[in-house]
DNA sequence: ATATCGTTATGCAAATTTCGCATAACGATA
DNA sequence: TATCGTTATGCGAAATTTGCATAACGATAT
C-alpha cells in the first residue's frame, strides 16, 4: 500500500487513566537528568506549566509517589525521581523496545504490499 | 505492578496523518453493514456530524477513494465501501489481531509483577 | 533578622479543538 | 412536482489545551 505507514503506541494505565506513555517518559527522563522540573521543561522545549500539569496527572493516578520535590533553598528547589519510578521507566522502556522489535519483525514486509 | 495495565494501539498513517485506527475501523465496518453513513452513526451511537467529519478526514489522506456516496433518490441516498477499502480493513484487522496476540504472549505475564 | 534567587505551584484568560444542533441540498420515485 | 431519507455544512456552544503572570517557598548569604 503506497505511502501508508504502520504506527503503534504502547502505554500504561491504572484504572483506565493514562499513567505513562512515551511523552511522559521523556518528561520523567528529563527530570532525572536535569534534577528539576523547570530545567526538564526547558530541555524538552515545553512550558513549565505544561510539564507541571503532566506530572500532576501522572501522580494523580500512580500507585506510588513518582517524585520528591523541594521548594526554596539553594538553587530554588528540585524534583527527583523515586527509585520506584526509575524501575517503572526501565520496565516501560523494555516494553516499548520489545513491541517495536516485534512490529518490525512481523509486519515490516507485510507493509510493503 | 499492582493495578497497572499495558495498553496498546496500532494504526495506519499516510504522510504523518492518521488514516485508519480502531475507531475509524468501526465506522467503516458499520457503513459496510448498514449501507449508509447516517445509519452507521446511529449504530455506533455517535452524531452524524461526527461520523461525517471522521470520514472526511480519512478520505482527505487516503491514497484511493474509500467510499461511493449517492444523494437523493429512493431511500434518500447511500454510502458504500470500495473494494480497496474492504481490503484495507482486512489488512488492518490482521495487523491488529497479530499485535494483540503478540502482546498477550510476550507481555502478559511480565505485567503481573 | 532579612534580602536574594531560582525553583515549585496555580489562577486565569486566550487560543484551539471538539461537539452537535439546525438547516440546506439532493434526486429517484410516487 | 411533492415526498422522503439521506448526504453535506455553517455556526455557535462546550470542552480542552495552552501559556502568561504571579504567588509561595526556604536554604544561603549578608
Coordinates of C-alpha atoms (C1' of nucleotides) in Angstrom, one line a residue:
Chain A
X1 CA 0.0 0.0 0.0
X2 CA 1.8 3.1 -1.3
X3 CA 2.8 5.7 1.3
X4 CA 0.9 4.0 4.1
X5 CA 2.9 3.5 7.3
X6 CA 2.1 1.4 10.3
X7 CA 2.4 3.1 13.6
X8 CA 1.9 1.9 17.1
X9 CA 2.0 3.1 20.6
X10 CA 2.1 1.3 24.0
X11 CA 1.4 2.8 27.3
X12 CA 0.5 2.1 30.9
X13 CA -2.8 2.8 32.5
X14 CA -4.2 2.5 36.0
X15 CA -8.0 2.1 36.2
X16 CA -8.5 3.4 32.7
X17 CA -6.4 6.5 33.2
X18 CA -3.1 7.1 31.4
X19 CA -0.1 6.7 33.6
X20 CA 2.9 6.5 31.3
X21 CA 3.3 6.9 27.6
X22 CA 6.2 8.0 25.5
X23 CA 5.7 11.7 26.0
X24 CA 5.6 11.4 29.8
X25 CA 8.5 9.0 29.7
X26 CA 10.5 11.8 28.0
X27 CA 9.5 14.2 30.8
X28 CA 10.4 11.8 33.6
X29 CA 13.8 11.1 32.0
X30 CA 14.5 14.8 31.5
X31 CA 13.6 15.4 35.2
X32 CA 16.0 12.6 36.1
X33 CA 18.9 14.0 34.2
X34 CA 18.2 17.7 35.0
X35 CA 17.2 17.4 38.6
X36 CA 14.4 19.9 38.3
X37 CA 11.0 20.1 36.6
X38 CA 11.8 23.6 35.4
X39 CA 15.0 22.5 33.6
X40 CA 13.3 19.4 32.3
X41 CA 10.6 21.6 30.6
X42 CA 13.2 23.8 29.1
X43 CA 15.2 20.8 27.8
X44 CA 12.0 19.5 26.1
X45 CA 11.0 22.9 24.8
X46 CA 7.7 22.9 26.5
X47 CA 6.3 25.4 29.0
X48 CA 6.8 24.7 32.7
X49 CA 3.1 25.0 33.1
X50 CA 2.5 22.2 30.7
X51 CA 5.2 19.9 32.2
X52 CA 3.8 20.6 35.7
X53 CA 0.3 19.6 34.6
X54 CA 1.5 16.4 33.0
X55 CA 3.3 15.4 36.2
X56 CA 0.2 16.2 38.2
X57 CA -1.9 13.9 36.1
X58 CA 0.7 11.2 36.3
X59 CA 0.9 11.4 40.1
X60 CA -2.8 11.6 40.4
X61 CA -3.1 8.0 39.2
X62 CA 0.2 6.5 40.1
X63 CA 0.1 3.8 42.7
X64 CA 3.2 5.2 44.4
X65 CA 4.9 8.6 44.6
X66 CA 6.7 9.4 41.4
X67 CA 8.9 12.2 42.5
X68 CA 10.2 14.0 45.6
X69 CA 10.0 17.8 45.3
X70 CA 11.6 20.5 47.3
X71 CA 10.8 24.2 47.2
X72 CA 13.0 27.1 48.1
X73 CA 16.5 26.7 49.4
X74 CA 19.7 26.9 47.5
X75 CA 19.0 26.5 43.8
X76 CA 15.4 27.4 44.5
X77 CA 14.2 23.8 44.7
X78 CA 14.4 20.5 42.9
X79 CA 12.5 17.5 41.7
X80 CA 13.9 14.0 41.8
X81 CA 12.5 10.6 40.7
X82 CA 11.9 8.0 43.3
X83 CA 13.5 4.6 42.9
X84 CA 10.2 3.0 42.0
X85 CA 9.8 5.5 39.2
X86 CA 13.2 4.6 37.7
X87 CA 12.1 0.9 37.8
X88 CA 8.8 1.8 36.1
X89 CA 10.7 3.7 33.4
X90 CA 13.0 0.7 32.9
X91 CA 10.0 -1.6 32.6
X92 CA 8.3 0.7 30.2
X93 CA 11.4 1.0 28.0
X94 CA 11.7 -2.8 27.8
X95 CA 8.0 -3.0 26.8
X96 CA 8.5 -0.4 24.1
X97 CA 11.6 -1.7 22.5
X98 CA 10.1 -5.2 22.7
X99 CA 7.0 -4.0 20.9
X100 CA 9.0 -2.2 18.2
X101 CA 11.1 -5.2 17.5
X102 CA 8.0 -7.4 17.2
X103 CA 6.4 -4.9 14.8
X104 CA 9.5 -4.6 12.7
X105 CA 9.9 -8.4 12.5
X106 CA 6.3 -9.4 12.0
X107 CA 4.8 -6.6 10.0
X108 CA 7.5 -4.8 8.1
X109 CA 7.4 -6.9 5.0
X110 CA 3.7 -7.2 5.1
X111 CA 3.6 -3.5 4.9
X112 CA 5.3 -3.4 1.6
X113 CA 2.2 -4.6 -0.2
Chain B
X1 CA 2.9 -3.6 39.4
X2 CA -0.5 -3.5 41.1
X3 CA -3.4 -2.3 39.1
X4 CA -1.2 -1.2 36.2
X5 CA -2.4 -2.3 32.7
X6 CA -0.5 -2.4 29.5
X7 CA -2.4 -0.9 26.6
X8 CA -1.5 -0.5 23.0
X9 CA -2.8 0.8 19.8
X10 CA -1.9 0.3 16.2
X11 CA -2.9 2.5 13.3
X12 CA -2.1 3.5 9.7
X13 CA -0.8 6.8 8.6
X14 CA -0.1 8.4 5.3
X15 CA 2.5 11.2 5.4
X16 CA 2.0 11.7 9.2
X17 CA -1.7 12.0 9.1
X18 CA -4.0 9.3 10.6
X19 CA -5.7 7.2 8.1
X20 CA -7.2 4.2 9.9
X21 CA -7.3 3.4 13.6
X22 CA -9.7 1.3 15.6
X23 CA -12.4 3.9 15.9
X24 CA -12.4 4.6 12.2
X25 CA -12.3 0.9 11.5
X26 CA -15.6 0.6 13.5
X27 CA -17.1 3.4 11.4
X28 CA -16.2 1.9 8.1
X29 CA -17.5 -1.5 9.2
X30 CA -20.7 0.0 10.3
X31 CA -21.0 1.8 7.0
X32 CA -20.4 -1.6 5.3
X33 CA -23.1 -3.4 7.2
X34 CA -25.6 -0.5 7.2
X35 CA -25.2 0.8 3.7
X36 CA -25.4 4.5 4.8
X37 CA -23.3 6.9 6.9
X38 CA -26.4 8.0 8.7
X39 CA -27.4 4.5 9.9
X40 CA -23.7 3.8 10.7
X41 CA -23.6 6.8 13.0
X42 CA -26.8 5.7 14.8
X43 CA -25.4 2.2 15.1
X44 CA -22.3 3.5 16.8
X45 CA -24.2 6.0 19.0
X46 CA -22.4 9.0 17.6
X47 CA -23.8 12.0 15.8
X48 CA -24.0 12.0 12.1
X49 CA -21.9 15.2 12.1
X50 CA -19.1 13.5 13.9
X51 CA -19.2 10.4 11.7
X52 CA -19.2 12.6 8.6
X53 CA -16.2 14.6 9.8
X54 CA -14.3 11.4 10.5
X55 CA -14.9 10.1 7.1
X56 CA -13.9 13.4 5.6
X57 CA -10.6 13.3 7.4
X58 CA -10.0 9.7 6.3
X59 CA -10.7 10.4 2.7
X60 CA -8.6 13.5 2.7
X61 CA -5.5 11.4 3.3
X62 CA -6.4 8.1 1.7
X63 CA -4.5 7.2 -1.4
X64 CA -7.7 6.0 -3.1
X65 CA -11.4 6.6 -2.7
X66 CA -12.8 5.0 0.4
X67 CA -16.5 5.2 -0.3
X68 CA -19.0 5.8 -3.0
X69 CA -21.8 8.1 -2.0
X70 CA -25.1 8.9 -3.5
X71 CA -27.5 11.7 -2.6
X72 CA -31.3 11.7 -3.0
X73 CA -33.3 9.1 -4.7
X74 CA -35.2 6.3 -3.2
X75 CA -34.0 5.8 0.4
X76 CA -32.5 9.3 0.3
X77 CA -29.0 8.2 -0.5
X78 CA -26.3 5.8 0.5
X79 CA -22.7 5.3 1.2
X80 CA -20.8 2.1 0.3
X81 CA -17.2 1.0 0.8
X82 CA -15.0 0.5 -2.3
X83 CA -13.3 -2.8 -2.8
X84 CA -10.0 -1.4 -1.9
X85 CA -11.4 -0.2 1.4
X86 CA -12.5 -3.7 2.3
X87 CA -9.1 -4.9 1.5
X88 CA -7.6 -2.2 3.7
X89 CA -9.9 -3.1 6.5
X90 CA -8.9 -6.8 6.2
X91 CA -5.2 -5.9 6.4
X92 CA -5.7 -3.6 9.3
X93 CA -7.7 -6.3 11.2
X94 CA -4.8 -8.8 10.6
X95 CA -2.4 -6.3 11.9
X96 CA -4.4 -5.6 15.0
X97 CA -5.1 -9.2 16.0
X98 CA -1.5 -10.0 15.3
X99 CA -0.3 -7.3 17.6
X100 CA -2.7 -8.2 20.3
X101 CA -1.6 -11.8 20.2
X102 CA 2.0 -10.8 20.4
X103 CA 1.3 -8.5 23.4
X104 CA -0.6 -11.2 25.2
X105 CA 2.1 -13.7 24.6
X106 CA 5.1 -11.6 25.3
X107 CA 4.0 -9.1 27.9
X108 CA 1.0 -10.5 29.8
X109 CA 3.0 -12.4 32.4
X110 CA 5.6 -9.7 32.7
X111 CA 2.7 -7.4 33.7
X112 CA 1.9 -9.4 36.8
X113 CA 4.9 -8.2 38.6
Chain C
dA1 C1' 16.9 39.2 61.0
dT2 C1' 16.1 39.8 56.4
dA3 C1' 17.2 40.1 51.3
dT4 C1' 18.1 37.2 47.4
dC5 C1' 17.3 33.8 43.9
dG6 C1' 15.7 30.0 41.2
dT7 C1' 12.6 26.8 41.8
dT8 C1' 7.7 24.8 42.6
dA9 C1' 2.7 25.9 42.5
dT10 C1' -1.5 27.9 40.3
dG11 C1' -5.1 31.3 38.8
dC12 C1' -7.0 32.7 34.7
dA13 C1' -7.8 34.3 30.2
dA14 C1' -6.9 33.3 25.5
dA15 C1' -6.5 30.1 21.8
dT16 C1' -7.7 25.8 19.9
dT17 C1' -10.3 21.8 19.2
dT18 C1' -14.4 19.1 19.6
dC19 C1' -19.3 18.7 19.6
dG20 C1' -23.8 18.8 18.0
dC21 C1' -28.0 21.5 16.6
dA22 C1' -30.1 23.3 12.8
dT23 C1' -30.8 23.6 8.0
dA24 C1' -29.9 23.2 3.1
dA25 C1' -29.2 20.3 -1.0
dC26 C1' -30.2 16.3 -3.5
dG27 C1' -32.7 13.3 -6.7
dA28 C1' -35.3 8.7 -7.7
dT29 C1' -39.9 7.5 -7.0
dA30 C1' -44.8 8.2 -6.4
Chain D
dT1 C1' -44.0 18.3 -8.8
dA2 C1' -44.4 16.7 -3.8
dT3 C1' -42.3 13.5 -0.8
dC4 C1' -38.7 11.4 2.0
dG5 C1' -34.5 9.9 4.0
dT6 C1' -30.1 10.6 3.0
dT7 C1' -25.7 13.5 2.3
dA8 C1' -23.5 18.0 3.2
dT9 C1' -22.2 22.0 6.1
dG10 C1' -22.5 26.5 8.7
dC11 C1' -22.0 28.0 13.1
dG12 C1' -22.3 28.8 17.9
dA13 C1' -21.5 26.3 22.3
dA14 C1' -18.8 23.5 25.1
dA15 C1' -14.7 21.4 26.4
dT16 C1' -9.9 21.2 26.3
dT17 C1' -5.3 22.9 25.9
dT18 C1' -2.0 26.5 26.2
dG19 C1' 0.9 29.8 28.2
dC20 C1' 1.3 34.3 30.6
dA21 C1' 1.6 36.3 35.0
dT22 C1' 2.3 35.9 39.8
dA23 C1' 2.5 33.9 44.4
dA24 C1' 4.8 30.8 47.6
dC25 C1' 8.8 28.8 49.3
dG26 C1' 13.1 28.3 52.1
dA27 C1' 18.4 27.5 52.3
dT28 C1' 22.0 30.6 51.9
dA29 C1' 24.4 34.9 52.0
dT30 C1' 24.6 39.3 54.0

